[in-house]
Coordinates of C-alpha atoms in Angstrom, one line a residue:
X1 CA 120.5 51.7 137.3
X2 CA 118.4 52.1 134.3
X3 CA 117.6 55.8 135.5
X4 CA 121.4 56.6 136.4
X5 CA 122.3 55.2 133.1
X6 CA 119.8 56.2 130.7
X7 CA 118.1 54.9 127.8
X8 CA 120.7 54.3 125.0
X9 CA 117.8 54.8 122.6
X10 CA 117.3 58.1 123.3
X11 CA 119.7 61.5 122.7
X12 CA 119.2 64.5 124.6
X13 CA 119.5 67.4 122.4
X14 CA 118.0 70.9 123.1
X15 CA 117.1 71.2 119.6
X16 CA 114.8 68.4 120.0
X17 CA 112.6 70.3 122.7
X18 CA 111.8 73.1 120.1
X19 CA 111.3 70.9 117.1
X20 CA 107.9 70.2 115.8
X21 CA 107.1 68.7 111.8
X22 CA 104.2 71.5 110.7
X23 CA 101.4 70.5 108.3
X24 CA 101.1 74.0 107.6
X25 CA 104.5 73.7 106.6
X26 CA 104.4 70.8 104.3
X27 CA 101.3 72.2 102.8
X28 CA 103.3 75.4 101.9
X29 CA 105.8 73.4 99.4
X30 CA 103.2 70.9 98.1
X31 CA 100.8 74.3 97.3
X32 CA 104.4 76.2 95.7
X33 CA 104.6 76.7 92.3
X34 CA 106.8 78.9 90.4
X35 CA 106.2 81.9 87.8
X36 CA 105.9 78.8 85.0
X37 CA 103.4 76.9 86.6
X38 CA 105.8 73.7 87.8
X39 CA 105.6 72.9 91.4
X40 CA 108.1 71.4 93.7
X41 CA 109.0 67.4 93.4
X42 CA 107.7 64.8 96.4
X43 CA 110.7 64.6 97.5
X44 CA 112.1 68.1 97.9
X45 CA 108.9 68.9 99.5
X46 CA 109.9 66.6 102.1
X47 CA 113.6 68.1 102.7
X48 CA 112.2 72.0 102.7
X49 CA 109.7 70.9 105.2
X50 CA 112.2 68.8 107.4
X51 CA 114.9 72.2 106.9
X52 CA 112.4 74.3 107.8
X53 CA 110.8 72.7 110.7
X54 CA 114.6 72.5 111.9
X55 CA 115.3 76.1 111.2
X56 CA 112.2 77.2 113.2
X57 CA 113.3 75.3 116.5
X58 CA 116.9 77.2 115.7
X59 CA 115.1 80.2 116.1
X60 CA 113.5 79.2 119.3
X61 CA 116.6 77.9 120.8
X62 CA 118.3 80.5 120.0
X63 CA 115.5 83.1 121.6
X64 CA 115.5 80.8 124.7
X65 CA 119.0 81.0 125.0
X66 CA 119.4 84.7 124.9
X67 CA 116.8 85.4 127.1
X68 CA 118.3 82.7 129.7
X69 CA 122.1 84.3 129.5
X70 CA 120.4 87.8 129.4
X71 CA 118.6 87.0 132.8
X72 CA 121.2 85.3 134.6
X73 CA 123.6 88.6 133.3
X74 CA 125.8 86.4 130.8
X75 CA 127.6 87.6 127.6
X76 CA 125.1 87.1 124.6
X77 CA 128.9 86.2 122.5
X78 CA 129.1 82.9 120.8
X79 CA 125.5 82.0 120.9
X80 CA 124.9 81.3 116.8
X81 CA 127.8 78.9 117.1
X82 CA 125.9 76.9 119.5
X83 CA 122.9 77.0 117.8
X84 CA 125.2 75.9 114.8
X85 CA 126.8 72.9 117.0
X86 CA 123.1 71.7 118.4
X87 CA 121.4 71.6 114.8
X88 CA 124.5 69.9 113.3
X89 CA 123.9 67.4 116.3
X90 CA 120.7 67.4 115.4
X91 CA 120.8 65.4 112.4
X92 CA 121.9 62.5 114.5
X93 CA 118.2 62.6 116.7
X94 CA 116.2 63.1 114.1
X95 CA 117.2 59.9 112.1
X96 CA 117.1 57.6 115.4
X97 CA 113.5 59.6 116.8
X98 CA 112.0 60.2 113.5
X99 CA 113.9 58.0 110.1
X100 CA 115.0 61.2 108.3
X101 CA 117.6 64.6 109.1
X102 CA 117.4 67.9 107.7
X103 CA 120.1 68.3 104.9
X104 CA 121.0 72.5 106.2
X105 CA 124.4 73.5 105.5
X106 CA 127.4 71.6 107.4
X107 CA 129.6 75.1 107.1
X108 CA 128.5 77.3 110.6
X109 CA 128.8 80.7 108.5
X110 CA 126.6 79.0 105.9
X111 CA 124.0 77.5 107.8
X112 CA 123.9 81.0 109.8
X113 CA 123.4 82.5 106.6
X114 CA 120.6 80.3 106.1
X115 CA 119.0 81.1 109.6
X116 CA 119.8 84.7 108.5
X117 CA 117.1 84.5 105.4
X118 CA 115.0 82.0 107.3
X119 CA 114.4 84.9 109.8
X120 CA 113.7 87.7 107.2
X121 CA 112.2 85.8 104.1
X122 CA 110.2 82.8 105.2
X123 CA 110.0 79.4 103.7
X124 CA 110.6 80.6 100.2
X125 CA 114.1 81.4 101.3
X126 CA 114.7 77.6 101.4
X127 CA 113.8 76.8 97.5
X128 CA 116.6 76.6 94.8
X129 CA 115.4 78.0 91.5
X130 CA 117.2 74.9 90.1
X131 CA 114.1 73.3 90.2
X132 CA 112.5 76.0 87.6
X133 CA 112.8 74.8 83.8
X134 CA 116.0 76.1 82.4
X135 CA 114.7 78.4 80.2
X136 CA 112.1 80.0 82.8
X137 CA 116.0 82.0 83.6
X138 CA 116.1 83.8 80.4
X139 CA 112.4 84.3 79.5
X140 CA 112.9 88.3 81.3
X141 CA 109.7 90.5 81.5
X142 CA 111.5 92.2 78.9
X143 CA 111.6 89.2 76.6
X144 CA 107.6 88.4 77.3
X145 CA 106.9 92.0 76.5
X146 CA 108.4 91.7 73.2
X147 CA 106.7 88.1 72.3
X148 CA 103.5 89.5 73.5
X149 CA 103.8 92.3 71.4
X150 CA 104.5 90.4 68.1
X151 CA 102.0 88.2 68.7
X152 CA 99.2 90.8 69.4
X153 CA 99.8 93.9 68.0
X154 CA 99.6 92.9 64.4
X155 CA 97.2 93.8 61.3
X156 CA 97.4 90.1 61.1
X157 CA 97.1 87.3 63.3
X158 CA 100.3 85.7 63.2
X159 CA 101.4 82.0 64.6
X160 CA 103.4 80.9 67.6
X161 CA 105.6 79.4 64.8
X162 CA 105.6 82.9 62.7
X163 CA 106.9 84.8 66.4
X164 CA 109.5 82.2 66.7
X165 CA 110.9 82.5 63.4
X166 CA 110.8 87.2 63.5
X167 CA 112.2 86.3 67.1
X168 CA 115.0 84.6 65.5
X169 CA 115.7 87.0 62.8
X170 CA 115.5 89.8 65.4
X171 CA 118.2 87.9 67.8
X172 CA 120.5 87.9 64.7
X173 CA 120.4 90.8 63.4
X174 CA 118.2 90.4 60.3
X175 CA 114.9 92.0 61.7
X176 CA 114.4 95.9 63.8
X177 CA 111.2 95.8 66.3
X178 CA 110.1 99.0 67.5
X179 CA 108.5 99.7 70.8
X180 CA 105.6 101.8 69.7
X181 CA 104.8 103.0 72.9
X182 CA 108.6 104.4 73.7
X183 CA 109.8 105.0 70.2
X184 CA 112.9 103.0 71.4
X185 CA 114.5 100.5 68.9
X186 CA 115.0 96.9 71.2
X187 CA 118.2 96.2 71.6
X188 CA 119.0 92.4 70.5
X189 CA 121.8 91.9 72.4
X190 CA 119.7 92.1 75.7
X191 CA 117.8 89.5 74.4
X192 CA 118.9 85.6 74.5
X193 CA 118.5 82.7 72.5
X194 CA 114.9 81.0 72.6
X195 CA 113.7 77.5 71.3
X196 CA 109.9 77.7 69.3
X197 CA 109.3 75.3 72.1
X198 CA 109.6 77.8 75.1
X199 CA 107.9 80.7 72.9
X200 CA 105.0 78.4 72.3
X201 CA 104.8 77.6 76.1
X202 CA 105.4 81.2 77.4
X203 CA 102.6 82.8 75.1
X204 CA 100.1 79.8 76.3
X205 CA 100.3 80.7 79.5
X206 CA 96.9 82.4 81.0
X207 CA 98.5 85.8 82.7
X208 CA 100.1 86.5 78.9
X209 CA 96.8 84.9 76.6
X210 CA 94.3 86.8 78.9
X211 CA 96.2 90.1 77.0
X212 CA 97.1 89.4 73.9
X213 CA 93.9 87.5 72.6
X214 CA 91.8 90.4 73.6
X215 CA 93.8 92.7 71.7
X216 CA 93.7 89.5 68.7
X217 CA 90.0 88.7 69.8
X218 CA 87.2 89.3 67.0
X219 CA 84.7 87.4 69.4
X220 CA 84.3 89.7 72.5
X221 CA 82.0 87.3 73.9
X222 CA 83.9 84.1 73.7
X223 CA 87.1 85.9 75.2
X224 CA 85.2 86.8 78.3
X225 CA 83.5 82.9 78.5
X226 CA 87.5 81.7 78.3
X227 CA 89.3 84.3 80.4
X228 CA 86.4 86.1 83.1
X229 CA 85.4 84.8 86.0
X230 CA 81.7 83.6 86.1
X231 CA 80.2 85.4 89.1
X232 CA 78.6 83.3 91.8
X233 CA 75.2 85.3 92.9
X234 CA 73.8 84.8 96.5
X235 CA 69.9 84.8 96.5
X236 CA 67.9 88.4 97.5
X237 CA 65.8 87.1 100.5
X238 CA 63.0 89.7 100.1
X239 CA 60.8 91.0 96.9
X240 CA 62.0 94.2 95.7
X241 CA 65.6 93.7 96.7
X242 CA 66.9 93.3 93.3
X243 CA 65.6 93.9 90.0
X244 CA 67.6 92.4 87.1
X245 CA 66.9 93.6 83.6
X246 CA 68.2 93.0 80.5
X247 CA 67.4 92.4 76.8
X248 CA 66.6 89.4 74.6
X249 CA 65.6 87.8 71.4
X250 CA 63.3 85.0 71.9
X251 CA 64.2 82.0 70.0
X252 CA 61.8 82.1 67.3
X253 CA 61.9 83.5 63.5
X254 CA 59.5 86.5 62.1
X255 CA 59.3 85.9 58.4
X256 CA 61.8 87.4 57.2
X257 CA 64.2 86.0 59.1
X258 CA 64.5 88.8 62.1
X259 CA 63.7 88.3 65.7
X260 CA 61.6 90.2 68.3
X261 CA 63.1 92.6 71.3
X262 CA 62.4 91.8 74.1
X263 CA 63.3 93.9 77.3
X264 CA 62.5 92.2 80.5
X265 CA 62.5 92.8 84.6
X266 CA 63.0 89.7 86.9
X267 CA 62.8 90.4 90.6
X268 CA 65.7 88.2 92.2
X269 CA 64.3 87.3 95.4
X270 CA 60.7 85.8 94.0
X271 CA 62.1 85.0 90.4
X272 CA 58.6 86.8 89.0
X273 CA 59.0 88.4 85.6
X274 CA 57.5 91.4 86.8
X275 CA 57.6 93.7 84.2
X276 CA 58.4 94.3 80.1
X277 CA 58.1 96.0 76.8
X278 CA 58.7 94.6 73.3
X279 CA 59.6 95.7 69.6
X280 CA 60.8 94.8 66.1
X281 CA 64.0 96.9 67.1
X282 CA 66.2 98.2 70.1
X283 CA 65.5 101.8 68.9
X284 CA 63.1 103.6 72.1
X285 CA 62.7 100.0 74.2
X286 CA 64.5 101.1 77.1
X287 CA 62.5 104.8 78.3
X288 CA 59.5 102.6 77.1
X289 CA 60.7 99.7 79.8
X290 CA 61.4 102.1 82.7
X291 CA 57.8 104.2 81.8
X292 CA 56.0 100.7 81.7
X293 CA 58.1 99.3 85.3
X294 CA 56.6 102.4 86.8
X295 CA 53.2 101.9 85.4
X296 CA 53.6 97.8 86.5
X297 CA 54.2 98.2 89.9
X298 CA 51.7 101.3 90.3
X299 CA 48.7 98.5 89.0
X300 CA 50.4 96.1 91.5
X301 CA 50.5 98.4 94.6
X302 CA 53.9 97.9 95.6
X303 CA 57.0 100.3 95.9
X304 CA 59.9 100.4 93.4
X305 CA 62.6 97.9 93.7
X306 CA 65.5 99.3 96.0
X307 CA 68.2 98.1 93.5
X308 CA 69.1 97.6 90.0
X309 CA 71.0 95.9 87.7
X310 CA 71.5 96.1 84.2
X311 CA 74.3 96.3 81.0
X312 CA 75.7 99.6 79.8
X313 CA 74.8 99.3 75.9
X314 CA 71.4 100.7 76.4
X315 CA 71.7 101.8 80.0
X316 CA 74.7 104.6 80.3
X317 CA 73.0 107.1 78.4
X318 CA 70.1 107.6 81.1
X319 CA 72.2 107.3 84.4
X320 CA 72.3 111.4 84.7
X321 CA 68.0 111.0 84.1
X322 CA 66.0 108.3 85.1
X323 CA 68.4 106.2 85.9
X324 CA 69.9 108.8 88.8
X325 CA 70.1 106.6 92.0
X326 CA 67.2 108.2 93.9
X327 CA 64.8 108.7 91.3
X328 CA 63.9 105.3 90.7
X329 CA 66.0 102.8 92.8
X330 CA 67.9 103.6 95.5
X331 CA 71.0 101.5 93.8
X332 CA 72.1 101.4 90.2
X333 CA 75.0 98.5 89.3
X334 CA 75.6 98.6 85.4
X335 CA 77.5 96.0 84.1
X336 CA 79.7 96.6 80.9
X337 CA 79.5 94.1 78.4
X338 CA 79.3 91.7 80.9
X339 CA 76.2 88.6 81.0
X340 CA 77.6 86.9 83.0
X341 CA 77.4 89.8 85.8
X342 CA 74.0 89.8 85.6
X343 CA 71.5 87.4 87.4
X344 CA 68.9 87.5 84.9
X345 CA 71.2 85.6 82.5
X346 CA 71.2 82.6 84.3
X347 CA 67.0 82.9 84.1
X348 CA 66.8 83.7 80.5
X349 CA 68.4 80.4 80.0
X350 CA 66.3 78.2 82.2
X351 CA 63.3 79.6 79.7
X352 CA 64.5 79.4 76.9
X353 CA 65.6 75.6 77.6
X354 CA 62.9 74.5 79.9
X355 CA 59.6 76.1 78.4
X356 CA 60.5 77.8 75.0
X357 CA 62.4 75.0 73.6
X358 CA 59.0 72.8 73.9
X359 CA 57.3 74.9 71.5
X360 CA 56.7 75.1 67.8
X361 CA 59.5 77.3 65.9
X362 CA 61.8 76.9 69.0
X363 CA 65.3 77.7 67.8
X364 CA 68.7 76.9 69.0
X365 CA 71.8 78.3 68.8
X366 CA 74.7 77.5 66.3
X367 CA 77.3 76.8 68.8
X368 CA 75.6 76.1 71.9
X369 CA 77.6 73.3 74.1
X370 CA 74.8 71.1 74.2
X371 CA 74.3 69.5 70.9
X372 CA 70.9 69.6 71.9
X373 CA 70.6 72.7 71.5
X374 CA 72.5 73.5 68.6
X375 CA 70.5 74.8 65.4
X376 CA 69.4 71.4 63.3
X377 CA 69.6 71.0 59.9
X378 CA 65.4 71.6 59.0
X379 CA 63.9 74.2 57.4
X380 CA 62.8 76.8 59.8
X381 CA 59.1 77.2 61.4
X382 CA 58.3 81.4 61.1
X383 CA 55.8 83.1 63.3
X384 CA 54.3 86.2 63.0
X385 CA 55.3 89.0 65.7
X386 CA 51.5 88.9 67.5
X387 CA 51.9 84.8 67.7
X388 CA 56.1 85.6 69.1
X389 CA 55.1 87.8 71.7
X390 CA 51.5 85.8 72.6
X391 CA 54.3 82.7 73.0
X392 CA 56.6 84.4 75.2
X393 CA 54.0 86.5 77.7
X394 CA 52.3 83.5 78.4
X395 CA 55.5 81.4 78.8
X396 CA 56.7 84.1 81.5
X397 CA 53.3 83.9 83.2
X398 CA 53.5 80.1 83.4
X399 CA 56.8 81.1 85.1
X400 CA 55.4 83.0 87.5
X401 CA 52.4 80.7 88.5
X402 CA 55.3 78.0 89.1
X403 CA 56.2 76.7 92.4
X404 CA 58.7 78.9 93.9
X405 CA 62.5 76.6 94.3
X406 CA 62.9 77.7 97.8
X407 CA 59.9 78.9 99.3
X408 CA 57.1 75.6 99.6
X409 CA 54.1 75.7 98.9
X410 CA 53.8 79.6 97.1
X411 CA 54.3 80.5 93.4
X412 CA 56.8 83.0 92.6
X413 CA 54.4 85.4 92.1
X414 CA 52.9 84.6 95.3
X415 CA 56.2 85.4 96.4
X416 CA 56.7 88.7 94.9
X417 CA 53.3 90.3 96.3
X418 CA 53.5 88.8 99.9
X419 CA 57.3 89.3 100.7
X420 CA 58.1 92.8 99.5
X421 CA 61.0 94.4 101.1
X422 CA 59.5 97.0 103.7
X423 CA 62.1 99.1 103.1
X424 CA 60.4 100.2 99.6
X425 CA 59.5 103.3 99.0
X426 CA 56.1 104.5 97.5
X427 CA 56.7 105.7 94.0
X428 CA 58.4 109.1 93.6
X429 CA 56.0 110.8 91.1
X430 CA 57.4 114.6 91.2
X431 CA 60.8 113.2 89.9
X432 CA 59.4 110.7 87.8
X433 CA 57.3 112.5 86.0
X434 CA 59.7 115.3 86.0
X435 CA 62.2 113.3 83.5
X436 CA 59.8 110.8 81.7
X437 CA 56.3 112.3 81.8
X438 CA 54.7 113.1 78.9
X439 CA 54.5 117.2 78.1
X440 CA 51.2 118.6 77.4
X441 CA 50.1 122.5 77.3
X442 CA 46.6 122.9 78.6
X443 CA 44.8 125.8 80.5
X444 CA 42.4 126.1 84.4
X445 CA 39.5 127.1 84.4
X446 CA 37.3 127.9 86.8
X447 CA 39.6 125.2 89.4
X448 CA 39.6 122.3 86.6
X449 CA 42.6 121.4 84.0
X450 CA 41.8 120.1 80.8
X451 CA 44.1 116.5 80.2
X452 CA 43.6 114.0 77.9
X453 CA 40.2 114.8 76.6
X454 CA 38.8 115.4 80.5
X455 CA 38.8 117.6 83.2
X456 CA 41.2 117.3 86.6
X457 CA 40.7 118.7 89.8
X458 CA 43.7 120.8 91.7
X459 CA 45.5 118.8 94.0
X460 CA 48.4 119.6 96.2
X461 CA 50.2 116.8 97.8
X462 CA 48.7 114.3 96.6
X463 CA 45.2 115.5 97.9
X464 CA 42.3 117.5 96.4
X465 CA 43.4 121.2 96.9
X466 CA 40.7 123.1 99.5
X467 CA 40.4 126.6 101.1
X468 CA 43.3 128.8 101.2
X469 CA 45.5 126.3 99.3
X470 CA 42.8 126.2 96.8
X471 CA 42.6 130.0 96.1
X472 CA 46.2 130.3 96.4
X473 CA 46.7 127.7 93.7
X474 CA 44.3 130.0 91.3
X475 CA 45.4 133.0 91.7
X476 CA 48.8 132.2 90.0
X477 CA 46.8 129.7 87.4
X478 CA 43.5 130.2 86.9
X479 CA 42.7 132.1 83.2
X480 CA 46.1 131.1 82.4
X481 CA 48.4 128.9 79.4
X482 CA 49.8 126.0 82.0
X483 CA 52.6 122.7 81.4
X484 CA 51.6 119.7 82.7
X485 CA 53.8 116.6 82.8
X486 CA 51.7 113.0 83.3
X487 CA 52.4 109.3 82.4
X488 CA 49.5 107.5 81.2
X489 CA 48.6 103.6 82.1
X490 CA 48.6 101.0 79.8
X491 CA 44.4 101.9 78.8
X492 CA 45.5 105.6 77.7
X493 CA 44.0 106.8 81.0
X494 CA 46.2 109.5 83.0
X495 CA 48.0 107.7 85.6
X496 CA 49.7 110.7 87.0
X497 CA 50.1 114.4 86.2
X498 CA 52.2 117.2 88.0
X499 CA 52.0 120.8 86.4
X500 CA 54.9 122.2 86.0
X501 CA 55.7 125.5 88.2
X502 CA 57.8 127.0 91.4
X503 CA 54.7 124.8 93.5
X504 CA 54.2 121.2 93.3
X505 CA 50.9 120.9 92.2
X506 CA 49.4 117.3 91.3
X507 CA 46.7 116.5 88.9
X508 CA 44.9 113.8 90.5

């Protein structure tokens, strides 16, 4: 009897076998927000995700439905009024199965409206821009343009207060704005009425600060800490991966009041300072770096590092020279007037406050976070340039004999020699020497070249030149006014030489 009868509990409804409340859904409205920032209330999250759920299973009914009449050969006619009748019906099942009902349009045309954009435009077709703030309506792109222009493109830094009160005498008629890059006159009558409240709000928000304080900004740096993304680096796994380079002042005072230059190599993978010039200025540090990286990893008997990175300021100016991908590194990434692009940043700091800032003269910086490391209020310790640059090589060098962070038991620079990359090339000396060798004019005789106060040998190749390649070699030299290009090592001693002719012909 129970069977023939039924449970009076239950109500058969064919939108019930479609229906399904989606977490994906939900998360949808409780993720929405709209152009202002404001998201959706508990509540109406709730009924979107209930109407939406419902409207999906509509859709599947509604498929099922056709493809049932369209197999059995029925007319397809009045199928979105039953879809209508069963969701209406609806309402009554989900309230005894599941304590709430959707809340679609009553009206068939309506709610088959609302299928309609359901179908085309997704879940946002459900949400009512009542729910925006009333002004968000007449802020127009047109109206942000114009704050953001009279808040930015000024000779002076006006106030959110001082826009307000030009916005208002533009709406009445009191003040002309120009739009300098159409020549146009605005039109105030396109233009509504504004409270200072909703021009304070709509020129705080990020997507319109991000613009106009870097057209207002006098501190480039601070700009990029508040508006650019900090990068997130994954670790190189082998030595001579990566070598990040860049420029610094250690923290410590010369007498009279300047700081040292400092430009330094770090290779990513081992964290080894592996190479670096200084100077009392910027002027001529950066060919002496690259001429000093090749004469650093020549004494260390490993290949250059495949990749690169550095800033523009010094670095742009050499990337059709030295710094032509092939010549040194296989990859070159410059970074404009960006540290916190740059690997070596994040290093710089860890020396500065983990070993500098332990010794005598250490000094901070006037607006660093940490009050810790802010400047303090004492007199200055000065150290000469020999004691500053004494300080920071063996600081670097303590580095380096450190205990690697991720490899146990090795050093970093323990690291750097036994893990190089084998992809590493041996160093290209024809094109190095080609754009950063030194030039001298010497003469052969009798087989030998005269360089730096001694006498060279003929090579070819990279090996002593005998036989036929020997004569062949004099014959177009020999008696004769010769350019030879060569770097010399950090004694003064050649290091490599390449004369400077249709052959190549090394000075070995």
């Amino acid at each position: 009897m129970r069977e023939k009868l039924g449970d009076p509990r239950k109500v058969t409804n064919w939108m019930d076998k479609f229906y399904k409340f989606s977490k994906d859904v939900e998360d949808f409205y409780l993720l929405y927000r709209f152009e202002s920032g404001k998201g959706l209330e508990s509540k109406h999250v709730k009924e979107y995700t209930v109407n939406a759920c419902t409207l999906k299973a509509a859709g599947l009914l509604k498929t099922a439905r056709t493809a049932e009449r369209l197999s059995k050969r029925g007319s397809l006619r009045g199928i979105p009024t039953t879809i209508w009748k069963d969701a209406i019906y609806f309402k009554k099942v989900q309230q005894m199965k599941y304590g709430y009902e959707h809340t679609l349009p009553a009206n068939e045309r309506r709610f088959l409206e609302a299928l309609r954009k359901f179908d085309t435009e997704g879940l946002e077709s459900l949400i009512s821009r009542k729910h925006e703030n009333k002004n968000a309506v007449k802020v127009t792109a047109d109206v942000i343009e114009l704050l953001n222009n009279l808040f930015a493109g000024r000779l002076v830094k006006p106030t959110a207060k001082m826009v307000f009160n030009e916005y208002m005498r533009f709406w009445v008629g009191q003040l002309e704005v120009i739009n300098n890059e159409t020549g146009e006159v605005y039109n105030r009558h396109n233009f509504p009425s504004l409270d200072d409240r909703t021009i304070l709000a709509y020129l705080s928000r990020w997507e319109n600060k991000i613009g106009t304080w870097n057209k207002r900004a006098g501190d480039r740096q601070r700009y990029q800490n508040q508006f650019k993304v900090t990068h997130r680096f994954t670790p190189a796994k082998m030595a001579g991966s990566i070598l990040s380079v860049d420029d610094r002042n250690p923290p410590f005072i010369l007498p009279n009041g300047k700081r040292v230059w400092f430009y330094i190599g770090i290779d990513l993978a081992s964290e080894a300072w592996t190479t670096y010039v200084h100077g009392t200025t910027k002027e001529g540090i950066i060919t002496d770096f690259y001429k000093n990286l090749v004469r650093d990893y020549a004494s260390y008997g490993v290949g250059l590092p495949l990749e690169l990175e550095c800033e523009s300021a010094l670095n742009s100016g050499l990337t059709k020279g030295i710094l032509e991908e092939g010549v040194l590194f296989n990859k070159i990434r410059i970074e404009k007037n960006n540290p916190t692009g740059k690997m070596i940043e994040n290093h710089f700091r860890r020396i500065r406050y983990g070993l500098e800032k332990h010794e005598e003269g250490w000094q901070g910086r006037p607006f660093a976070r940490s009050e810790a490391n802010q400047t303090n209020t004492e007199k200055p310790i000065h150290k000469s340039y020999d004691e500053i640059v004494e300080t920071t090589v063996r600081l670097m060098q303590e580095w380096n004999h450190s205990p690697h962070p991720r490899v146990e038991g090795k050093t970093r620079w323990e690291v750097f020699m036994e893990n190089q990359n084998p992809e590493c090339r041996p160093i290209n000396w024809q094109s190095i020497l080609m754009r950063m060798g030194k030039e001298t004019q010497t003469s052969c005789r009798v087989g030998y070249i005269n360089l730096n106060s001694d006498q060279w040998c003929i090579g070819s190749n990279d090996k002593i030149a005998t036989g036929k390649e020997l004569i062949r070699i004099m014959k177009e030299i020999e008696g004769r006014k010769i350019i030879v290009k060569w770097l010399d090592d950090k004694e003064g001693n050649v290091l490599s030489a390449k004369r400077i002719e249709t052959d190549v012909t090394y000075v070995t």
